[in-house]
PDB file of C-alpha atoms and ligand atoms in Angstrom:
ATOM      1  CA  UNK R   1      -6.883  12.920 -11.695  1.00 90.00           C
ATOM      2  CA  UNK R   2      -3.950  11.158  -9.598  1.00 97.00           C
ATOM      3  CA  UNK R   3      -3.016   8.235  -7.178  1.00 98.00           C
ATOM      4  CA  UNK R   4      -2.971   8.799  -3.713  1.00 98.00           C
ATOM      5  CA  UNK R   5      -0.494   6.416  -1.979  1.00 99.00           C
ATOM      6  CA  UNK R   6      -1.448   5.237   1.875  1.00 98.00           C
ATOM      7  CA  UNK R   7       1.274   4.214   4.295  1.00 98.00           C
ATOM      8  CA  UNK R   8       1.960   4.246   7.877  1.00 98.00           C
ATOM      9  CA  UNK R   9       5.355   3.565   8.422  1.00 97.00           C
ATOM     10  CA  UNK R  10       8.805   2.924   6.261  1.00 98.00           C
ATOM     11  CA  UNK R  11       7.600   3.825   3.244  1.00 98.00           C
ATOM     12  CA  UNK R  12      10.084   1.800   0.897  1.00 98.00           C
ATOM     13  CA  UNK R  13       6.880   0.761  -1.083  1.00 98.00           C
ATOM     14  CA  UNK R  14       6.051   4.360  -1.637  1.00 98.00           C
ATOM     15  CA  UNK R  15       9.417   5.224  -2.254  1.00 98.00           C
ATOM     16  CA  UNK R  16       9.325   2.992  -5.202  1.00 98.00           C
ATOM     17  CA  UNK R  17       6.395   3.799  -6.798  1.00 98.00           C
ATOM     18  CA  UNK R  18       7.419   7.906  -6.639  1.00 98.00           C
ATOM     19  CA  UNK R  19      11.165   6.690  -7.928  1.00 98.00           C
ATOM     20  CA  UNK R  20       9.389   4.491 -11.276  1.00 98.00           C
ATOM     21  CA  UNK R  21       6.895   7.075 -11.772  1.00 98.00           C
ATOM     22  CA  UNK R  22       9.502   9.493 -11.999  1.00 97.00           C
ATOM     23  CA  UNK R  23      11.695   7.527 -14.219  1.00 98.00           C
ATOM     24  CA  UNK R  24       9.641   5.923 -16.960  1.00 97.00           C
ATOM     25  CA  UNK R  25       7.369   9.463 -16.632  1.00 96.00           C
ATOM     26  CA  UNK R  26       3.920   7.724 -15.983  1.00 97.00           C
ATOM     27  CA  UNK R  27       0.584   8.893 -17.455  1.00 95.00           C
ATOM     28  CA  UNK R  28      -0.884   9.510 -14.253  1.00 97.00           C
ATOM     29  CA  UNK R  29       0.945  11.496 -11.399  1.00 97.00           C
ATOM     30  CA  UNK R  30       0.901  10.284  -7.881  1.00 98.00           C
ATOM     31  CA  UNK R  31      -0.559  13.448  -6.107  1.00 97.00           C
ATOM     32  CA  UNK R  32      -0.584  12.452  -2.569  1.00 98.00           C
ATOM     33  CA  UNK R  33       0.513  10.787   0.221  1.00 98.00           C
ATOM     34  CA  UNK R  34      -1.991  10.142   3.174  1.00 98.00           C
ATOM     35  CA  UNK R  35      -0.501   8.859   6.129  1.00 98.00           C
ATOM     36  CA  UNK R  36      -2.116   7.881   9.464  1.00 98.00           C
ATOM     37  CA  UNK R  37       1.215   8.222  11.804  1.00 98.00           C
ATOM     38  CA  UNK R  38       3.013  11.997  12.687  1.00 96.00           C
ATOM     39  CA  UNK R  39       6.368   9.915  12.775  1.00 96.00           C
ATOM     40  CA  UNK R  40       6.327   7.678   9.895  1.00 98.00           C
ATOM     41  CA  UNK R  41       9.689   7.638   7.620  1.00 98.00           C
ATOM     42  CA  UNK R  42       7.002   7.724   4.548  1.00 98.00           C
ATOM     43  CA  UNK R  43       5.935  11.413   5.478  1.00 98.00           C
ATOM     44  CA  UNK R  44       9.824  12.199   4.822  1.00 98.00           C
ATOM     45  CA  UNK R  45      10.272  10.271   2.047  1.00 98.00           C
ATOM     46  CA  UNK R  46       7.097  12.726   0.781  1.00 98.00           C
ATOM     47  CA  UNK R  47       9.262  15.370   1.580  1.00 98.00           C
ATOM     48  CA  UNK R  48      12.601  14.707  -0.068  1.00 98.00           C
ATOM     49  CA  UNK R  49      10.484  14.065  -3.258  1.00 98.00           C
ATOM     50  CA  UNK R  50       8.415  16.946  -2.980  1.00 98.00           C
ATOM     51  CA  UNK R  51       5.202  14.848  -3.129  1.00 98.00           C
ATOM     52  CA  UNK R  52       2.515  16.793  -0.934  1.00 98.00           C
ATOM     53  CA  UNK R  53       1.647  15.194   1.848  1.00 98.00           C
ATOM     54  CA  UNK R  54      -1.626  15.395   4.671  1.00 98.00           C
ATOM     55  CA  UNK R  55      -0.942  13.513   8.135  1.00 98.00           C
ATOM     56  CA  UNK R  56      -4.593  12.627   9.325  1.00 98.00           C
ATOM     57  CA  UNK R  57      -4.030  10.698  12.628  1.00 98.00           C
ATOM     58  CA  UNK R  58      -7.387   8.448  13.855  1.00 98.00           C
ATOM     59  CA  UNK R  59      -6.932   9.730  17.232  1.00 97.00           C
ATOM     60  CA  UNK R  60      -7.840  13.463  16.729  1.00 98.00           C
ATOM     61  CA  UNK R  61     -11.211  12.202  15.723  1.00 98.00           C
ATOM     62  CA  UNK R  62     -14.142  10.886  17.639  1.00 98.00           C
ATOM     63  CA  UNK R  63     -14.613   7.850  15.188  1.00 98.00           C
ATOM     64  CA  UNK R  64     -13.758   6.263  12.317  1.00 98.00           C
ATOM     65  CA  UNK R  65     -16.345   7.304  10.037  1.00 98.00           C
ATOM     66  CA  UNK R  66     -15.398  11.314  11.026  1.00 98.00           C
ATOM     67  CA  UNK R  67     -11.895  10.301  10.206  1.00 98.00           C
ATOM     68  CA  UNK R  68     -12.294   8.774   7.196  1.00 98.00           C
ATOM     69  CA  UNK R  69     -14.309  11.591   6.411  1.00 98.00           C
ATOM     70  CA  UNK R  70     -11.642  14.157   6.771  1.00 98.00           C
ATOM     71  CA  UNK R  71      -9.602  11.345   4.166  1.00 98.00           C
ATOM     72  CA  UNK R  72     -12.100  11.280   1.767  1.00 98.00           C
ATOM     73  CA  UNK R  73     -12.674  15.541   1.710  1.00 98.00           C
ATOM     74  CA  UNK R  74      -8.613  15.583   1.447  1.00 98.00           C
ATOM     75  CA  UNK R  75      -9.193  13.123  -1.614  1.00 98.00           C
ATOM     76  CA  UNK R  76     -11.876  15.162  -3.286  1.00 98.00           C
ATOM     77  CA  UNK R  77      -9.572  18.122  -2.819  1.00 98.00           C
ATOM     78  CA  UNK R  78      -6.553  16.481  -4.967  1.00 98.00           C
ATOM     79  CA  UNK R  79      -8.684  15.117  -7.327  1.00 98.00           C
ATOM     80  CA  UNK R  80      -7.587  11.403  -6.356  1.00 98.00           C
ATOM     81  CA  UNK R  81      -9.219   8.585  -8.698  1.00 98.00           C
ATOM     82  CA  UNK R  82      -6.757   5.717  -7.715  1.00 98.00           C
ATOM     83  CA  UNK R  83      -6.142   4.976  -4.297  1.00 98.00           C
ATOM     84  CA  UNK R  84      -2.857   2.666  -3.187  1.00 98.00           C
ATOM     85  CA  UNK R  85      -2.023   1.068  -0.097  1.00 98.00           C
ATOM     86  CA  UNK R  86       1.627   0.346   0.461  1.00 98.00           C
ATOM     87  CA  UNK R  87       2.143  -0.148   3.819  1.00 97.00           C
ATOM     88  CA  UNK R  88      -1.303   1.109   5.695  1.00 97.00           C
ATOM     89  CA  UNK R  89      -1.819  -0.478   8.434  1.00 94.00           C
ATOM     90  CA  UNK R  90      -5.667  -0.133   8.810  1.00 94.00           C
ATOM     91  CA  UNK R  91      -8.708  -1.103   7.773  1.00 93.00           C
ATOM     92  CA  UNK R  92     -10.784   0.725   4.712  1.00 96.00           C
ATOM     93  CA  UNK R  93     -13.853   1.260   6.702  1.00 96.00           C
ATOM     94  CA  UNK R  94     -16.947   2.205   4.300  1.00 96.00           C
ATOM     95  CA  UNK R  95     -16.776   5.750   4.352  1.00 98.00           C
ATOM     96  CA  UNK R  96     -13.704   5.445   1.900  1.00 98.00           C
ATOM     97  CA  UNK R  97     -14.846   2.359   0.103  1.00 97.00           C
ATOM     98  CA  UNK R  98     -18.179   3.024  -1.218  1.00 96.00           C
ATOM     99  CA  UNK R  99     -17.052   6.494  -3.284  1.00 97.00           C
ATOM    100  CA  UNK R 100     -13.980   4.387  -4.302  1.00 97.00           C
ATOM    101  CA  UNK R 101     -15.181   0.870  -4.868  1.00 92.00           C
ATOM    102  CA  UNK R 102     -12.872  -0.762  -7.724  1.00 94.00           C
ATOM    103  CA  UNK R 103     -10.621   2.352  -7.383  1.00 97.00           C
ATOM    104  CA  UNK R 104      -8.316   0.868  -4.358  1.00 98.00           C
ATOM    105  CA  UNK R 105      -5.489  -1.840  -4.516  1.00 98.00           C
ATOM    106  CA  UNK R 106      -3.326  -3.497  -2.180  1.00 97.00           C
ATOM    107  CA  UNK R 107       0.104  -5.195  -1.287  1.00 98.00           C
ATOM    108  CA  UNK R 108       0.543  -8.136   1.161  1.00 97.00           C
ATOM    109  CA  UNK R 109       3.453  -9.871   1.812  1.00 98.00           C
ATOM    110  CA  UNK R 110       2.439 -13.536   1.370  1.00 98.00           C
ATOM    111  CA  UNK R 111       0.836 -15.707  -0.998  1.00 98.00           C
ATOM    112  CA  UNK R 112      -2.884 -14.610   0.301  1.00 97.00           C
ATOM    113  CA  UNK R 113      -5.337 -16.245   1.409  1.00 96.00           C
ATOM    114  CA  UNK R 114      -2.350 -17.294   3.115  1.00 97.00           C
ATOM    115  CA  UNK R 115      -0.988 -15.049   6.046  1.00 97.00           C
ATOM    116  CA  UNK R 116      -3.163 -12.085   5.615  1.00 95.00           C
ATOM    117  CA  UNK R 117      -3.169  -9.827   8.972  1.00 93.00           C
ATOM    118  CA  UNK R 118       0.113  -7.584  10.272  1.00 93.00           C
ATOM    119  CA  UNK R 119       2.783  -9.908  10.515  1.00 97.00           C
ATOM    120  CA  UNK R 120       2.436 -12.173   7.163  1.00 98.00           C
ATOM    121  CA  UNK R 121       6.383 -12.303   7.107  1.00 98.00           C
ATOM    122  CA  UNK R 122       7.084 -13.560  10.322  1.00 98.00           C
ATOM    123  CA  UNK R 123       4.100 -15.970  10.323  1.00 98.00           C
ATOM    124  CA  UNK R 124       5.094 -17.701   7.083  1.00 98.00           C
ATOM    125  CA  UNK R 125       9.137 -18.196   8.087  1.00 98.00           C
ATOM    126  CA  UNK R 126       7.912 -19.608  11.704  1.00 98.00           C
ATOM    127  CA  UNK R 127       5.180 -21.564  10.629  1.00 98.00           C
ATOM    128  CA  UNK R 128       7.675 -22.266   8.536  1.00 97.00           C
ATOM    129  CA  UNK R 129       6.923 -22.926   5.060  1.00 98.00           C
ATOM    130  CA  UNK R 130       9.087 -23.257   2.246  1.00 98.00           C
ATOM    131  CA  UNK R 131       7.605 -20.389  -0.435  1.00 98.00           C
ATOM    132  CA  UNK R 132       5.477 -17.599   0.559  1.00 98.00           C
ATOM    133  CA  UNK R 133       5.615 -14.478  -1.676  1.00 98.00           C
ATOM    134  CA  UNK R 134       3.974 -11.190  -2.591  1.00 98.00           C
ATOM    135  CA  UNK R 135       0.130 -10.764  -3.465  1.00 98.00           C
ATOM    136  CA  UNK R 136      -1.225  -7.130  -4.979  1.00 98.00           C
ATOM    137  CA  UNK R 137      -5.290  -7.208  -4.822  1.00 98.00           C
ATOM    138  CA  UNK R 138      -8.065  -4.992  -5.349  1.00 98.00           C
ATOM    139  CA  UNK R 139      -9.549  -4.339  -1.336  1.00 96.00           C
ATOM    140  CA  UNK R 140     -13.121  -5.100  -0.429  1.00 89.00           C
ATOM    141  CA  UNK R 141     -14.668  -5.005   3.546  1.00 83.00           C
ATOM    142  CA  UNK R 142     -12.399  -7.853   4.486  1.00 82.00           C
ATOM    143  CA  UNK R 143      -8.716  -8.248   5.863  1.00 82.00           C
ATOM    144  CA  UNK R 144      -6.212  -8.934   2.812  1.00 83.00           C
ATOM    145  CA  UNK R 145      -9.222 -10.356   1.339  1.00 86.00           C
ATOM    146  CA  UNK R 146     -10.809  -9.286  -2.056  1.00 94.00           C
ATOM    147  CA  UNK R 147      -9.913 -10.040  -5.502  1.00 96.00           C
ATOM    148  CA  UNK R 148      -6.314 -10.514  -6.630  1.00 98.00           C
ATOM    149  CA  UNK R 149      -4.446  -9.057  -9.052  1.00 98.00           C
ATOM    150  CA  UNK R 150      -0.983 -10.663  -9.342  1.00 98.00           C
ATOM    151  CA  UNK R 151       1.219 -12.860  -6.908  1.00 98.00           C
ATOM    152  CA  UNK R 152       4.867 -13.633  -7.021  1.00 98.00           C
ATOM    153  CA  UNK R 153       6.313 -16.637  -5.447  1.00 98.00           C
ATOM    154  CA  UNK R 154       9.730 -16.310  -3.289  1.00 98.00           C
ATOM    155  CA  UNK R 155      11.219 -19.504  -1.837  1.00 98.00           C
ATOM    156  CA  UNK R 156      12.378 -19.456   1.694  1.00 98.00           C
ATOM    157  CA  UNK R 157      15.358 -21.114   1.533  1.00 98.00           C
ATOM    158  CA  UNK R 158      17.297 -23.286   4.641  1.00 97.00           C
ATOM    159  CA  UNK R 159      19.977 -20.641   5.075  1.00 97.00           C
ATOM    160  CA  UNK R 160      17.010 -17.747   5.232  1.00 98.00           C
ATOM    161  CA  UNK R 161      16.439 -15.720   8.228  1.00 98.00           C
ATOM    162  CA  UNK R 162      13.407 -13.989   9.173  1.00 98.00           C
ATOM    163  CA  UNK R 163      15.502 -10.328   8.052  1.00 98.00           C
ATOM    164  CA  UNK R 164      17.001 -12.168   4.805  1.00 98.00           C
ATOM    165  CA  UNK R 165      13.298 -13.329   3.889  1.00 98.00           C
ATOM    166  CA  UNK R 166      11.865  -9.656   4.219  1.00 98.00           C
ATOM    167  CA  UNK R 167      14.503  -8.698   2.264  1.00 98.00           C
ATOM    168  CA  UNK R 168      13.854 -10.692  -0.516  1.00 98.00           C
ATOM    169  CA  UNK R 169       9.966  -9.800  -0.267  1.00 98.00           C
ATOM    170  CA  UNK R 170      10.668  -6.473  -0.119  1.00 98.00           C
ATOM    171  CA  UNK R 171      12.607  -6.626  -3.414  1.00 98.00           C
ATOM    172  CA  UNK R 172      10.406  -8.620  -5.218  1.00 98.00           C
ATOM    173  CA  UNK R 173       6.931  -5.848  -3.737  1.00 98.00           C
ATOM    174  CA  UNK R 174       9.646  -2.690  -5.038  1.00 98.00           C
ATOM    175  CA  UNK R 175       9.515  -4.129  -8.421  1.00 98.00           C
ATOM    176  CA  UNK R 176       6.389  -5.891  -8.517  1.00 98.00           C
ATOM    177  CA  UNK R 177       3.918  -3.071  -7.152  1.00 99.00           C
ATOM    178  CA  UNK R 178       4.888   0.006  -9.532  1.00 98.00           C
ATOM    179  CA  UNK R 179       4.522  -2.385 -12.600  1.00 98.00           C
ATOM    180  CA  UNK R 180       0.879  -3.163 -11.722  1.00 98.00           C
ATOM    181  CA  UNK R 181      -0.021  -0.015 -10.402  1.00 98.00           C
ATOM    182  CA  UNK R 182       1.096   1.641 -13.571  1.00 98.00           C
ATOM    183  CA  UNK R 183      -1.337  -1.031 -15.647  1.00 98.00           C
ATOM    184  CA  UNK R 184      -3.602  -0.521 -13.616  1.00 98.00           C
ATOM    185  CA  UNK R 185      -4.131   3.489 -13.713  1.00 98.00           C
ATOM    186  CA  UNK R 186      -3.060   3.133 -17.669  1.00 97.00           C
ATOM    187  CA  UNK R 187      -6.009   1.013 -17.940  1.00 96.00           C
ATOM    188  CA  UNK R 188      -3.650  -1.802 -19.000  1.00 95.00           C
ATOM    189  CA  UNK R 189      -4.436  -4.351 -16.507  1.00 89.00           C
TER     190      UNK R 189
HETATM  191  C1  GAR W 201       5.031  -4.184   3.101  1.00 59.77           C
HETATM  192  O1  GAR W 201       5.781  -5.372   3.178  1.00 59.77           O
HETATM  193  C2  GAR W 201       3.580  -4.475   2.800  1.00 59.77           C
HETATM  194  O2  GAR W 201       3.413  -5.585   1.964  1.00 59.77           O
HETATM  195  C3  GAR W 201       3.052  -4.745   4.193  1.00 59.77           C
HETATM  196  O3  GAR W 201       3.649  -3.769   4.981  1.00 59.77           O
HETATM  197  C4  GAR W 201       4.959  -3.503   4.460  1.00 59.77           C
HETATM  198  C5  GAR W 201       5.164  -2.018   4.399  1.00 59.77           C
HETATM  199  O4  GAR W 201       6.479  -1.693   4.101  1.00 59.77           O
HETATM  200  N1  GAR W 201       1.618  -4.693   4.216  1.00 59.77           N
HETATM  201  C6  GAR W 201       0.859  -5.478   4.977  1.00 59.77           C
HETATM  202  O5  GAR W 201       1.312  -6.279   5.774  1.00 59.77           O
HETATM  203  C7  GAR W 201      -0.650  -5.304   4.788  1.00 59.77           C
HETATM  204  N2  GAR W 201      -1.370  -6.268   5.505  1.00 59.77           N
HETATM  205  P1  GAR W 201       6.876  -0.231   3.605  1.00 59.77           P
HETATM  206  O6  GAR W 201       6.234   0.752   4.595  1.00 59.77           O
HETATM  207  O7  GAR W 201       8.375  -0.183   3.691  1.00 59.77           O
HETATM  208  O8  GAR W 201       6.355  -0.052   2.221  1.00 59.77           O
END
């Protein structure tokens, strides 16, 4: 019974969740990474830390239900209970949700309901405000909706720039996410 982690691109979020896990030796392994793009940096990261790995990419699939499908058999097969998004860039259609309702969390990078969508960073330091900050939640049907778990502020300061403000979100998600996630799977929460 493990965590699955999905991502789609970097991967630092994934990276630190394997590199805590394998530090403070968690309970509960993380068995799998599912990722939706052949060229993301995550699938290497999964690599260099010998996590398995299964690349299922939307467009060798007539829809979204048969490729969510192939997600969900890939699931059964590793014995996934927990499911983590760090980094996926799509939305949990149905087919995933309903056999893992309760069983899938989040990370955004603003203060949601704030800046939810693809480009929360960016929108925040042009709208511009003056804190945003990180927001881990439990998904539901919606877009970075569904109910949340833990938030962390992070002022954006005059001297910030859009690079130095992802760089202070990212720091605060690398810390934040493994703590929760390892409540959460501990049954800790
Ligand atoms: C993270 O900042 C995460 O919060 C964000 O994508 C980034 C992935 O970085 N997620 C969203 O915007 C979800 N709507 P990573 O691939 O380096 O972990």
């Amino acid at each position: 019974m493990g965590i699955a982690v999905f991502a789609s691109g970097n991967g630092s979020n994934f990276q630190s969740l394997i590199d805590c896990s394998n530090k403070e030796n968690w309970e509960v392994p993380i068995s799998l990474l599912i990722c939706d793009r052949p060229n993301a940096k995550a699938i290497e990261r999964a690599q260099a830390a010998k996590v398995p790995y299964r690349c299922i990419n939307p467009h060798d699939f007539a829809d979204k239900v048969r490729y969510e499908q192939e997600i969900v058999n890939t699931l059964e097969e590793y014995q996934i209970k927990w499911i983590v998004l760090a980094g996926y860039m799509r939305i949990i259609g149905e087919t995933i949700l309903n056999p893992f309702i309760g069983k899938i969390v989040n990370i955004h990078p603003s203060l949601l309901p704030a800046f939810p969508g693809k480009h929360a960073i960016e929108e925040a330091f042009t709208y511009p405000v003056k804190i945003t900050g990180v927001t881990i939640h439990f998904i539901d049907e919606g877009i970075d909706t569904g109910p949340i778990i833990a938030q962390e502020a992070v002022s954006v300061d005059p001297d910030d720039t859009l690079a130095s403000l992802e760089d202070k979100i990212h720091r605060v998600e690398h810390r934040l996410y493994p703590k929760i996630v390892r409540s959460w799977v501990e049954g800790k929460l």
